[in-house]
mmCIF file of C-alpha atoms in Angstrom:
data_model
loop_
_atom_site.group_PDB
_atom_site.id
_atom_site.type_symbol
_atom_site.label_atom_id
_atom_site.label_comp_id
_atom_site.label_asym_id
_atom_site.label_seq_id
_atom_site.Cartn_x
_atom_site.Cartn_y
_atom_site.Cartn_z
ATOM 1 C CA UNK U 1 -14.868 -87.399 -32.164
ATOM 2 C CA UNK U 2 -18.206 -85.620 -33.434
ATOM 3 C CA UNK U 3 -19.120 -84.640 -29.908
ATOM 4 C CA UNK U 4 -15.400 -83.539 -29.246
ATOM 5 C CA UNK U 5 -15.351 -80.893 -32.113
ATOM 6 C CA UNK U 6 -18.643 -79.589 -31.351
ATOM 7 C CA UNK U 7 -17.657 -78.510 -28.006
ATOM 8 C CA UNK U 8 -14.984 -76.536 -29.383
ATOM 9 C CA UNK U 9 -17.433 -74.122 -31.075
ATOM 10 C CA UNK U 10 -18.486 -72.095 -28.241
ATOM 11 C CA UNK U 11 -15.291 -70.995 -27.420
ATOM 12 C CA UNK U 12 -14.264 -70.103 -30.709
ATOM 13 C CA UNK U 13 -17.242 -67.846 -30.618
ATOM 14 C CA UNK U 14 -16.102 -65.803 -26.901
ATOM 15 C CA UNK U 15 -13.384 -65.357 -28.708
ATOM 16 C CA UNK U 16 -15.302 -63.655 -31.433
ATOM 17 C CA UNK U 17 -17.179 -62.059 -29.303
ATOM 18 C CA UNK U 18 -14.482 -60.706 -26.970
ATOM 19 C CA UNK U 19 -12.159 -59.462 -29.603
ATOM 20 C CA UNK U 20 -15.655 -57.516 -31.429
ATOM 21 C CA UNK U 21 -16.116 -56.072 -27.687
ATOM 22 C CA UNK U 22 -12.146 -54.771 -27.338
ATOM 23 C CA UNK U 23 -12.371 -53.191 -31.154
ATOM 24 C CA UNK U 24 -15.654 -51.490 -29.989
ATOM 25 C CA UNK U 25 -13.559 -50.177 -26.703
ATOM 26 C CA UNK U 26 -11.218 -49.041 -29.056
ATOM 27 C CA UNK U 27 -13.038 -47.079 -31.512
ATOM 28 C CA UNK U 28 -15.024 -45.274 -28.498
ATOM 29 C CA UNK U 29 -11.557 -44.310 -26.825
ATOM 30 C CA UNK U 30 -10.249 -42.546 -30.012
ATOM 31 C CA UNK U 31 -13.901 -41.338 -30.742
ATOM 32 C CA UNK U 32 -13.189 -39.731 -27.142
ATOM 33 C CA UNK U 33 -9.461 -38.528 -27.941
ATOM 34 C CA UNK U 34 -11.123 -36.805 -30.337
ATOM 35 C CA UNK U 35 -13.978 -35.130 -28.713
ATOM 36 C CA UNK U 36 -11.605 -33.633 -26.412
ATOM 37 C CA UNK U 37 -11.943 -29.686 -26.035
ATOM 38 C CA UNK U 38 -9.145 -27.541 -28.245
ATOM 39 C CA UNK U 39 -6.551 -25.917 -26.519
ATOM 40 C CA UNK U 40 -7.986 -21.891 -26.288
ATOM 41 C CA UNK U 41 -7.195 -19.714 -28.950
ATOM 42 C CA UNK U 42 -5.530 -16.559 -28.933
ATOM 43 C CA UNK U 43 -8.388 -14.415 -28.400
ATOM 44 C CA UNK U 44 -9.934 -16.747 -26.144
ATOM 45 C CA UNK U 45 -6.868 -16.789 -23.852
ATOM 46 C CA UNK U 46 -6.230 -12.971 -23.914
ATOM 47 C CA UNK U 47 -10.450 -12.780 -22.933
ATOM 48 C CA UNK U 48 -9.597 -15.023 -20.157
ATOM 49 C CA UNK U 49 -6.828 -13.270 -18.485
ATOM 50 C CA UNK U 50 -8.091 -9.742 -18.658
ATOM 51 C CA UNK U 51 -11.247 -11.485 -16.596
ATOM 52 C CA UNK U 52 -8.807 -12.711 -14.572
ATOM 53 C CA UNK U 53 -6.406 -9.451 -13.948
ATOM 54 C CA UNK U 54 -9.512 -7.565 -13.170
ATOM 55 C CA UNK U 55 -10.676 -10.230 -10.811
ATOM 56 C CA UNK U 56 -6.932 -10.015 -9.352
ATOM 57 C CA UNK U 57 -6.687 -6.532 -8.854
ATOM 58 C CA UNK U 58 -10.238 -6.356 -7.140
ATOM 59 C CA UNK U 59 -8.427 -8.663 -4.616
ATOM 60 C CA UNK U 60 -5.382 -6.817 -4.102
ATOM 61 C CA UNK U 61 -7.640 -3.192 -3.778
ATOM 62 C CA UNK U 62 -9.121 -5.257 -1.157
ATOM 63 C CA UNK U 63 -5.223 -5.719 -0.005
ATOM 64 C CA UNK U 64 -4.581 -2.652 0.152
ATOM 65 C CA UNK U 65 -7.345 -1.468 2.103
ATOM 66 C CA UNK U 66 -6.938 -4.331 5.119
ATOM 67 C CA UNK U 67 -3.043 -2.891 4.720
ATOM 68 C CA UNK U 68 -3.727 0.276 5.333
ATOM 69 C CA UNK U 69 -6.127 -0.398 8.131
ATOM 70 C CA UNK U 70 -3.675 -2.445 9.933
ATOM 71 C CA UNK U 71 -1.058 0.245 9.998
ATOM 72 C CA UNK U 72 -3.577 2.469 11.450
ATOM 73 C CA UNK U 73 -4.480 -0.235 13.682
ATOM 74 C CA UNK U 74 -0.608 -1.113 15.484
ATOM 75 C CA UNK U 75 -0.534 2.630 15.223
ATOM 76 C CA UNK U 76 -3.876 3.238 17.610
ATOM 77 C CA UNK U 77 -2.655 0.264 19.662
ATOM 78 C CA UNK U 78 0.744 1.362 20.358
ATOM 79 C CA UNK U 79 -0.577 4.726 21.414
ATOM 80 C CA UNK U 80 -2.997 2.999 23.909
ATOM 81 C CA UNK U 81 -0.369 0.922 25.152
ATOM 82 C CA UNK U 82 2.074 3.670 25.871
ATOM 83 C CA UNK U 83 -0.654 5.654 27.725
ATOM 84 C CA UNK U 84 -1.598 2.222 29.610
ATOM 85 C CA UNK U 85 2.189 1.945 30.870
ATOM 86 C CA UNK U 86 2.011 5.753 31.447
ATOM 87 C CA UNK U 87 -1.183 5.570 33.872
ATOM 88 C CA UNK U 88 -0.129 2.361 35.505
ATOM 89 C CA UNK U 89 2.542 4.359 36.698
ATOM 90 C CA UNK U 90 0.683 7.321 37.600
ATOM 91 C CA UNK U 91 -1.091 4.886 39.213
ATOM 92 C CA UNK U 92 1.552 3.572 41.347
ATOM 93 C CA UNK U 93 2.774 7.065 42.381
ATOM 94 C CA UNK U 94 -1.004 8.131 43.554
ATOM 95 C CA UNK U 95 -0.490 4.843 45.772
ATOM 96 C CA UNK U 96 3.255 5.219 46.980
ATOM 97 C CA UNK U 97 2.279 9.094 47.980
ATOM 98 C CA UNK U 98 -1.252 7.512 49.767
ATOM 99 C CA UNK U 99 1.112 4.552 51.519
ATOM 100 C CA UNK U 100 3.223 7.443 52.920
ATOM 101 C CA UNK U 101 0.607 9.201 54.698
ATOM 102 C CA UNK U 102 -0.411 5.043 55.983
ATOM 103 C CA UNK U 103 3.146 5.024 57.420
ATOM 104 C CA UNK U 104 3.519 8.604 58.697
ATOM 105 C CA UNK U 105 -0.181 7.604 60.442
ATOM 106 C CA UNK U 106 0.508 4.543 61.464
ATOM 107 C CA UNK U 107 4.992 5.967 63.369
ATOM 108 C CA UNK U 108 2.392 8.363 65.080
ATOM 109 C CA UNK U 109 0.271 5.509 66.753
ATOM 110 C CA UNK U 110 -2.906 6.587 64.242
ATOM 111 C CA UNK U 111 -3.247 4.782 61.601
ATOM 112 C CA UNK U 112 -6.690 5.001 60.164
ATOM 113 C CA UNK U 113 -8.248 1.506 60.130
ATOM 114 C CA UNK U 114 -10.265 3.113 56.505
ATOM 115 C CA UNK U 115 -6.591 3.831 55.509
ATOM 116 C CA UNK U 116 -5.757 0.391 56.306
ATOM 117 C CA UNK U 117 -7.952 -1.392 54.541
ATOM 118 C CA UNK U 118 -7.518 1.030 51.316
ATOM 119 C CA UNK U 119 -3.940 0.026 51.267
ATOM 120 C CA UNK U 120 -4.932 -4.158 51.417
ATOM 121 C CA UNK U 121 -4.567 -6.203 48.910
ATOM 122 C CA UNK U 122 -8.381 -5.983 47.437
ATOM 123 C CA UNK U 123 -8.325 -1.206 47.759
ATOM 124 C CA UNK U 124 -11.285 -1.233 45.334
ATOM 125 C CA UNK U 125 -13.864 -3.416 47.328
ATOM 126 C CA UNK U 126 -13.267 -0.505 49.911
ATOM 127 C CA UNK U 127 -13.231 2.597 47.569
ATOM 128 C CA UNK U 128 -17.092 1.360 46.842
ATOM 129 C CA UNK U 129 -17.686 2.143 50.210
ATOM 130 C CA UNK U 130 -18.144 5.669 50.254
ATOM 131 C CA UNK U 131 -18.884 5.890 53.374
ATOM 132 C CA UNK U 132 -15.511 4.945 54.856
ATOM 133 C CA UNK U 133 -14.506 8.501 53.242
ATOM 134 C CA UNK U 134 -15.572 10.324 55.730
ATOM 135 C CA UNK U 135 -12.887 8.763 58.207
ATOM 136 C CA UNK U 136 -9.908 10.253 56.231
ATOM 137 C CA UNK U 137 -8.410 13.240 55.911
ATOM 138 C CA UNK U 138 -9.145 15.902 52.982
ATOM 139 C CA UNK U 139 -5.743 15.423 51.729
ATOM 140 C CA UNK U 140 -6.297 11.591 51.807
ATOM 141 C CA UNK U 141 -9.847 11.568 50.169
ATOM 142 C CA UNK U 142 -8.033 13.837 47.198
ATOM 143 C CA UNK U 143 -5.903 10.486 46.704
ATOM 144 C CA UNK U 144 -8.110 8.101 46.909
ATOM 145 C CA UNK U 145 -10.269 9.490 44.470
ATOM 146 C CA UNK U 146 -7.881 10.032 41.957
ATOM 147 C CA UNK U 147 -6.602 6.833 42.162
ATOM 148 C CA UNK U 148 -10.339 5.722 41.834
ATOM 149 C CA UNK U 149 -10.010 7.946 38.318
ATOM 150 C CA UNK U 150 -7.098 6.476 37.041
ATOM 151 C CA UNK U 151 -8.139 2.763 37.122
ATOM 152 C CA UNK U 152 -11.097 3.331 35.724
ATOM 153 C CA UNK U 153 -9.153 5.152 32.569
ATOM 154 C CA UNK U 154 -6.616 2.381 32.943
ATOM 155 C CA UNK U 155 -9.239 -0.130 32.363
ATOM 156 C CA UNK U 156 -10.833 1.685 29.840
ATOM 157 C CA UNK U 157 -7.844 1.449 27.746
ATOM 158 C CA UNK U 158 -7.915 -1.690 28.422
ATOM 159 C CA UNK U 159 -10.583 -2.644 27.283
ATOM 160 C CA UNK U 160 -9.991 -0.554 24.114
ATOM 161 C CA UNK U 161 -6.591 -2.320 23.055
ATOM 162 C CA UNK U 162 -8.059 -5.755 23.234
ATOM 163 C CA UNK U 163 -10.757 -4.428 21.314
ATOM 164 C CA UNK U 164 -8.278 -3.612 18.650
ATOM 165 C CA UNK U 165 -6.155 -6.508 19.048
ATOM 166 C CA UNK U 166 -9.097 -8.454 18.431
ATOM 167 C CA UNK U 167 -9.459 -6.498 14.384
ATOM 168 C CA UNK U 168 -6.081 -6.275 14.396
ATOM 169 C CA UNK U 169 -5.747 -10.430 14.279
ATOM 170 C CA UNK U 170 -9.010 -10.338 12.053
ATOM 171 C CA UNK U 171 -7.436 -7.844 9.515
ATOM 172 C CA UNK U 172 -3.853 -9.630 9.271
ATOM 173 C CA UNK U 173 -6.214 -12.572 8.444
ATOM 174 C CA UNK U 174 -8.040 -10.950 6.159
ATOM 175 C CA UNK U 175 -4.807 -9.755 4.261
ATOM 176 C CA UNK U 176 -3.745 -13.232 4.102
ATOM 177 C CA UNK U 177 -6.524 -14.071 2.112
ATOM 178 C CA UNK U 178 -6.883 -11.304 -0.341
ATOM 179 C CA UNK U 179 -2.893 -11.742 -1.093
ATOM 180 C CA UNK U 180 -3.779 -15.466 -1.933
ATOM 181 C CA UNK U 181 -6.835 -14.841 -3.864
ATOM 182 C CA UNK U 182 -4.928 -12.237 -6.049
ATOM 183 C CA UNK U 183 -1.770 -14.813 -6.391
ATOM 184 C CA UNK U 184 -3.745 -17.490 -7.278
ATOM 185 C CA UNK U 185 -5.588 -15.067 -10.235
ATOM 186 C CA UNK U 186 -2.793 -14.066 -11.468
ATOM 187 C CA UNK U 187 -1.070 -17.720 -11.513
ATOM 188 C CA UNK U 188 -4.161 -18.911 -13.450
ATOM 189 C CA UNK U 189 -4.106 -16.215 -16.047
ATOM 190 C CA UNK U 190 -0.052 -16.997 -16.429
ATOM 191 C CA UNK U 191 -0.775 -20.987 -16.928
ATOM 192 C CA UNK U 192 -3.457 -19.929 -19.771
ATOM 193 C CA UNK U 193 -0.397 -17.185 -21.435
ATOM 194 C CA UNK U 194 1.626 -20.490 -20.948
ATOM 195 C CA UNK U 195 -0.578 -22.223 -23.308
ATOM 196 C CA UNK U 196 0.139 -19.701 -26.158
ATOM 197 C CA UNK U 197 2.794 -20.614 -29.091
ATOM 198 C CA UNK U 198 5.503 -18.299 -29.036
ATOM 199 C CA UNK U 199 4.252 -16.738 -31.997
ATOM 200 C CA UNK U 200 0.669 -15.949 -30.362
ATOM 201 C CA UNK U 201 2.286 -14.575 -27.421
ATOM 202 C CA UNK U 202 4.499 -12.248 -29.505
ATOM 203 C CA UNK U 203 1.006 -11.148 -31.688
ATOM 204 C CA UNK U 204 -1.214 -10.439 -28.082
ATOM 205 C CA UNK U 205 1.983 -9.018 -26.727
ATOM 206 C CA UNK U 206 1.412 -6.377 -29.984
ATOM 207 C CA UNK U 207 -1.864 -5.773 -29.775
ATOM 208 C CA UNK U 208 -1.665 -4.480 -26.290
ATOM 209 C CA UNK U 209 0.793 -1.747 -26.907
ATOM 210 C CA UNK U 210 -0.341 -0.740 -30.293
ATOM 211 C CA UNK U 211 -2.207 1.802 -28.242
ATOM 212 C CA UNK U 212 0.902 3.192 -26.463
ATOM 213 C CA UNK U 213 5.117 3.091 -26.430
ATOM 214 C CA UNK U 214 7.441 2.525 -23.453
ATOM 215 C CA UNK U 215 9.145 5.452 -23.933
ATOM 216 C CA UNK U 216 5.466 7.598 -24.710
ATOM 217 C CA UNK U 217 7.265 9.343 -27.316
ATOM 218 C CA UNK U 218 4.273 8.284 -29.566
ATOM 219 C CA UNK U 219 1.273 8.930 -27.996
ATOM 220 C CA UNK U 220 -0.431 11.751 -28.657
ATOM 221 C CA UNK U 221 -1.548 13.639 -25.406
ATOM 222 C CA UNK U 222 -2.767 16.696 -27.214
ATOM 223 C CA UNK U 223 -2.427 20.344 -25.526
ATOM 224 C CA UNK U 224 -4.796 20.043 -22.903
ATOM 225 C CA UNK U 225 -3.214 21.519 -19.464
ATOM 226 C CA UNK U 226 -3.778 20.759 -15.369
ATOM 227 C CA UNK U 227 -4.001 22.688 -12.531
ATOM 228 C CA UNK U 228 -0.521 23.038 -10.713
ATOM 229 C CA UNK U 229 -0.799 19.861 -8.153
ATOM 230 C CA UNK U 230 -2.848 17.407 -10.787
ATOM 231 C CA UNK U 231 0.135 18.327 -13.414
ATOM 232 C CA UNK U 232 2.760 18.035 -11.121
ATOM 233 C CA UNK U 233 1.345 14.580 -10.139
ATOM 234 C CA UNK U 234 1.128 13.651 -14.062
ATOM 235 C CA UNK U 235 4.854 15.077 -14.760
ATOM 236 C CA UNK U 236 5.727 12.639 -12.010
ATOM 237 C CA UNK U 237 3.984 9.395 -12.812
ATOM 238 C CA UNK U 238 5.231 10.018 -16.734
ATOM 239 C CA UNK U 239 9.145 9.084 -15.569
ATOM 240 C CA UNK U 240 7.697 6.220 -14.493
ATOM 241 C CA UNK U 241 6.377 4.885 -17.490
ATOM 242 C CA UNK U 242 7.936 1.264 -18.412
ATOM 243 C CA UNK U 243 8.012 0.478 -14.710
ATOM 244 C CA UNK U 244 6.556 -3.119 -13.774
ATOM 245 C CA UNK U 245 3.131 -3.550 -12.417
ATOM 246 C CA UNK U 246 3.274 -5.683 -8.561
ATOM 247 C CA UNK U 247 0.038 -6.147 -6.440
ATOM 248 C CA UNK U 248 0.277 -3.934 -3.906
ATOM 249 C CA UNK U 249 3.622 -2.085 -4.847
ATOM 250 C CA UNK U 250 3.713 1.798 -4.029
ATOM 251 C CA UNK U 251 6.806 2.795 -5.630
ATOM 252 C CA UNK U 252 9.255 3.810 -6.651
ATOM 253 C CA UNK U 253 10.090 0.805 -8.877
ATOM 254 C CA UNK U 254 6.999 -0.897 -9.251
ATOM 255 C CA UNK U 255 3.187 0.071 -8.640
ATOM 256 C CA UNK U 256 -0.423 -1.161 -8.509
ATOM 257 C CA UNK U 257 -3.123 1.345 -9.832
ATOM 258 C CA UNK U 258 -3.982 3.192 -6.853
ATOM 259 C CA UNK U 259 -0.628 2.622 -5.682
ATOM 260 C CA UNK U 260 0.696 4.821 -8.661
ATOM 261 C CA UNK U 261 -1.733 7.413 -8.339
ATOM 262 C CA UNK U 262 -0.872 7.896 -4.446
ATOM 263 C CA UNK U 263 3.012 7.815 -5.527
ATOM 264 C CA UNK U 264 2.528 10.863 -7.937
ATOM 265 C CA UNK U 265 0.629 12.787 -6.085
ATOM 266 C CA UNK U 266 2.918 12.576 -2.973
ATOM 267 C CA UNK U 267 5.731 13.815 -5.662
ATOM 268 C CA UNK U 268 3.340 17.051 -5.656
ATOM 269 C CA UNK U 269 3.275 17.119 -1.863
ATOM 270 C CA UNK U 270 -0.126 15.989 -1.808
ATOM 271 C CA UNK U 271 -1.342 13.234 0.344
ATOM 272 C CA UNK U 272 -4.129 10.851 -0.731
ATOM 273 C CA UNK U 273 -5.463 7.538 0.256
ATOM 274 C CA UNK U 274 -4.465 4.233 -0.707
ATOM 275 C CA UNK U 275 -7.359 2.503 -2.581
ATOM 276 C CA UNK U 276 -9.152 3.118 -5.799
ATOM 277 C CA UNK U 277 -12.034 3.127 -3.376
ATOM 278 C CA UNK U 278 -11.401 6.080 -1.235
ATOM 279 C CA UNK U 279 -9.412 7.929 -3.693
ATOM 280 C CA UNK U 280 -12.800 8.060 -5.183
ATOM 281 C CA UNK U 281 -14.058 10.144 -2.413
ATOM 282 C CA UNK U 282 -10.369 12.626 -2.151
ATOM 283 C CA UNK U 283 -11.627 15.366 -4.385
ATOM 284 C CA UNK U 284 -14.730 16.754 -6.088
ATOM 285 C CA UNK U 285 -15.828 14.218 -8.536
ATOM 286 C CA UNK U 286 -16.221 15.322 -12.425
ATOM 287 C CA UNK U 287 -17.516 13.925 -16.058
ATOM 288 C CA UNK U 288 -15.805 13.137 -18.608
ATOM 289 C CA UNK U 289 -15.662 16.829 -20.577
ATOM 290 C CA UNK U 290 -14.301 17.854 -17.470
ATOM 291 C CA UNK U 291 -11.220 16.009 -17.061
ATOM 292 C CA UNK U 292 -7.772 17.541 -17.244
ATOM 293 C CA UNK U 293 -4.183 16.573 -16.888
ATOM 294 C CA UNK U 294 -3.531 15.107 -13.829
ATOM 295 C CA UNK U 295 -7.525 14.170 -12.590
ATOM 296 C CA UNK U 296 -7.700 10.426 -11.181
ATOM 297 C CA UNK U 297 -9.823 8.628 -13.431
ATOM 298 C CA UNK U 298 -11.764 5.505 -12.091
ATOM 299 C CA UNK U 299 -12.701 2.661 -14.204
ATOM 300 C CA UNK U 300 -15.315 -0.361 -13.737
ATOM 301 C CA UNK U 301 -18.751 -0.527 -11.763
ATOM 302 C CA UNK U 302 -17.363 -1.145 -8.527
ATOM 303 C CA UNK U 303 -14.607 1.177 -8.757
ATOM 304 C CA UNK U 304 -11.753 -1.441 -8.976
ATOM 305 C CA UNK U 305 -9.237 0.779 -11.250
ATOM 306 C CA UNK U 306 -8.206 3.711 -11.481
ATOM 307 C CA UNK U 307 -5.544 6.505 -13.723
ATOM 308 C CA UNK U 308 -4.487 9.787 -14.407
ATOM 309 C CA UNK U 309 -5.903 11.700 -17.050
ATOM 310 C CA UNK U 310 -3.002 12.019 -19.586
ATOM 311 C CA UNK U 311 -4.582 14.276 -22.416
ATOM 312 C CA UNK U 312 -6.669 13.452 -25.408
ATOM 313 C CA UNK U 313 -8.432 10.585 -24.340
ATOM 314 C CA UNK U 314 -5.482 9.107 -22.690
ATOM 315 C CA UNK U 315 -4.924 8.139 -19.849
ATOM 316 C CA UNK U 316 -1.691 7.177 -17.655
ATOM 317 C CA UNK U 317 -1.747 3.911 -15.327
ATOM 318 C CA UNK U 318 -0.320 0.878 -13.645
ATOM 319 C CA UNK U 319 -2.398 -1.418 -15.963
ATOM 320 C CA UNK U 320 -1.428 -5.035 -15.500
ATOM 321 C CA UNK U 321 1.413 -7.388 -14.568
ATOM 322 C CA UNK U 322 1.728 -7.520 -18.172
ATOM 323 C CA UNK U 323 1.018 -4.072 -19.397
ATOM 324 C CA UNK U 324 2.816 -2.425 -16.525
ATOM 325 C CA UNK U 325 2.908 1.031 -16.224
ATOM 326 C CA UNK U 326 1.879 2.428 -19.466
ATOM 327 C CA UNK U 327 -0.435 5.107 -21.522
ATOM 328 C CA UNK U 328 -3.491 3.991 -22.480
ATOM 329 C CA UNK U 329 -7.385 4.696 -24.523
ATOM 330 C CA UNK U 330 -10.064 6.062 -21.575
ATOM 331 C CA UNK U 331 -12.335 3.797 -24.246
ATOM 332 C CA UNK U 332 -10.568 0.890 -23.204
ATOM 333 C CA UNK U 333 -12.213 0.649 -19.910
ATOM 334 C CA UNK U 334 -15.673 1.000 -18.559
ATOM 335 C CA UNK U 335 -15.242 5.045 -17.238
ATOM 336 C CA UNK U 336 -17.184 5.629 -14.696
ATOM 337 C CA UNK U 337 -15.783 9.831 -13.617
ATOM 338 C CA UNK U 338 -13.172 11.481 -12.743
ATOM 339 C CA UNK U 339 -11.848 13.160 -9.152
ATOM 340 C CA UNK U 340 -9.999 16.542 -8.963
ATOM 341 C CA UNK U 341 -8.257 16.664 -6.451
#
């Protein structure tokens, strides 16, 4: 009976054991709970998504650019391809009015074996012997060597439409991916608004337009005044103000930066080009002190934004999907100079 109790005792001490080990598993998982990281404030959040709208808009200037290159692009192609259809049958008339002086040649009993073997099925191994010229006519050599011409230009365009098929594929790929880099930005910086209370949404959603009104009826834009084109393009853009921000978007319900800025200047009647980067390079570039009314303003080191000069330190832009298009502190962004245009 003595022995029998005894080897109870070990068990009753796994048990121990086990149930100290599952209270120690315990206190570590809650210790872990926790440890886990707070949900981002306010600030943090609205630090996060400007990173990320700049980041986004870099893409879709990027966009824009492989956008505008492929238009140019099926433009330069289609003109190739209409001269290519255009020569090939150029091409076929040099050879119908050659095969007519074969047949006239050959009713007469004289067909020129040179002729002959111009009109087979392989003409250009014999047009690179030159000296079979000498057997034909004047009249015929004229022909032969403007046929000669023409497929050489015909394969020259050619050549230079499957050249530009070639970046043509290459830029609709490249469009593809800018477009999904800029969607995926701006779907990250909505999941982190998402996190917000209602409340902190409301507060951020006040701090960004303390600095300007929907309808601009209280922003102070001073009496400074543009040149006839730069203030047209201003007096333009301002009955936009309130419209939404897109990537990409030219008007006339919705705009990017640059696309904005294009949009109001065409409403002068002058054209400019579509990204912040070669609208940097449209007009005669100015400081600060020099801006008026009207003057593109470009933002950030690498040139990713740019405005209008409003007046008074203000200045006039497609800002953000959230933002839209709205007035706005030049000391709000890194100003880098302006362009008259």
């Amino acid at each position: 009976m003595a022995s029998h109790r005894r080897s109870k005792q070990p068990a009753r001490a796994r048990v121990t054991v086990l149930t100290a080990t599952a209270a120690a598993a315990v206190a570590l998982s809650a210790q872990g709970a926790s440890a886990a990281p707070a949900k981002p404030g306010k600030d943090e959040v609205k630090a996060q998504v400007e990173k990320l709208y700049e980041e986004a808009e870099q893409a879709t200037e990027k966009f824009n650019g492989a956008q505008d290159r492929q238009g140019t692009l099926e433009k330069e192609i289609g003109q190739l391809q209409d001269q290519v259809a255009r020569g090939q049958s150029e091409l076929n008339e040099l050879r119908s009015v050659l095969g007519s002086m074969a047949s006239a040649q050959y009713r007469s009993g004289a067909l020129d074996p040179s002729l002959a073997l111009l009109l087979s099925d392989d003409p250009d191994d014999y047009l690179a012997k030159a000296a079979m010229m000498q057997q034909l006519s004047g009249r015929q050599v004229d022909a032969v060597q403007r046929i000669q011409a023409k497929q050489r230009t015909l394969a020259q365009q050619r050549q230079q439409a499957s050249v530009k098929l070639a970046d043509l594929a290459a830029t609709r790929k490249e469009l593809a991916e800018k477009k999904k880099a800029s969607q995926d930005k701006l779907a990250e910086a909505q999941r982190l608004l998402n996190t917000l209370t209602a409340q902190e949404r409301a507060q951020l959603k006040d701090e960004e337009t303390r600095a300007s009104r929907a309808d601009g009826q209280r922003v102070d834009l001073g009496n400074e005044k543009g040149s006839g084109r730069a203030a047209a393009a201003l007096a333009a853009a301002k009955t936009k103000v309130g419209s939404a921000y897109i990537s990409g978007a030219e008007g006339p319900s919705a705009f990017d930066c640059s696309g904005l800025t294009q949009w109001a200047y065409r409403q002068a009647g002058v054209s400019i080009s579509r990204t912040t980067w070669t609208q940097a390079n449209d007009g005669t570039r100015i400081g600060r002190s020099q801006l008026q009314p009207g003057d593109l303003v470009l933002f950030y080191g690498d040139l990713h934004h740019v405005a209008l000069y409003a007046g008074n330190g203000m200045v006039l832009h497609a800002s953000n999907p959230r933002g839209g298009v709205k007035y706005e502190s030049i000391n709000n962004m890194p100003f880098q100079f302006g362009v008259r245009i």
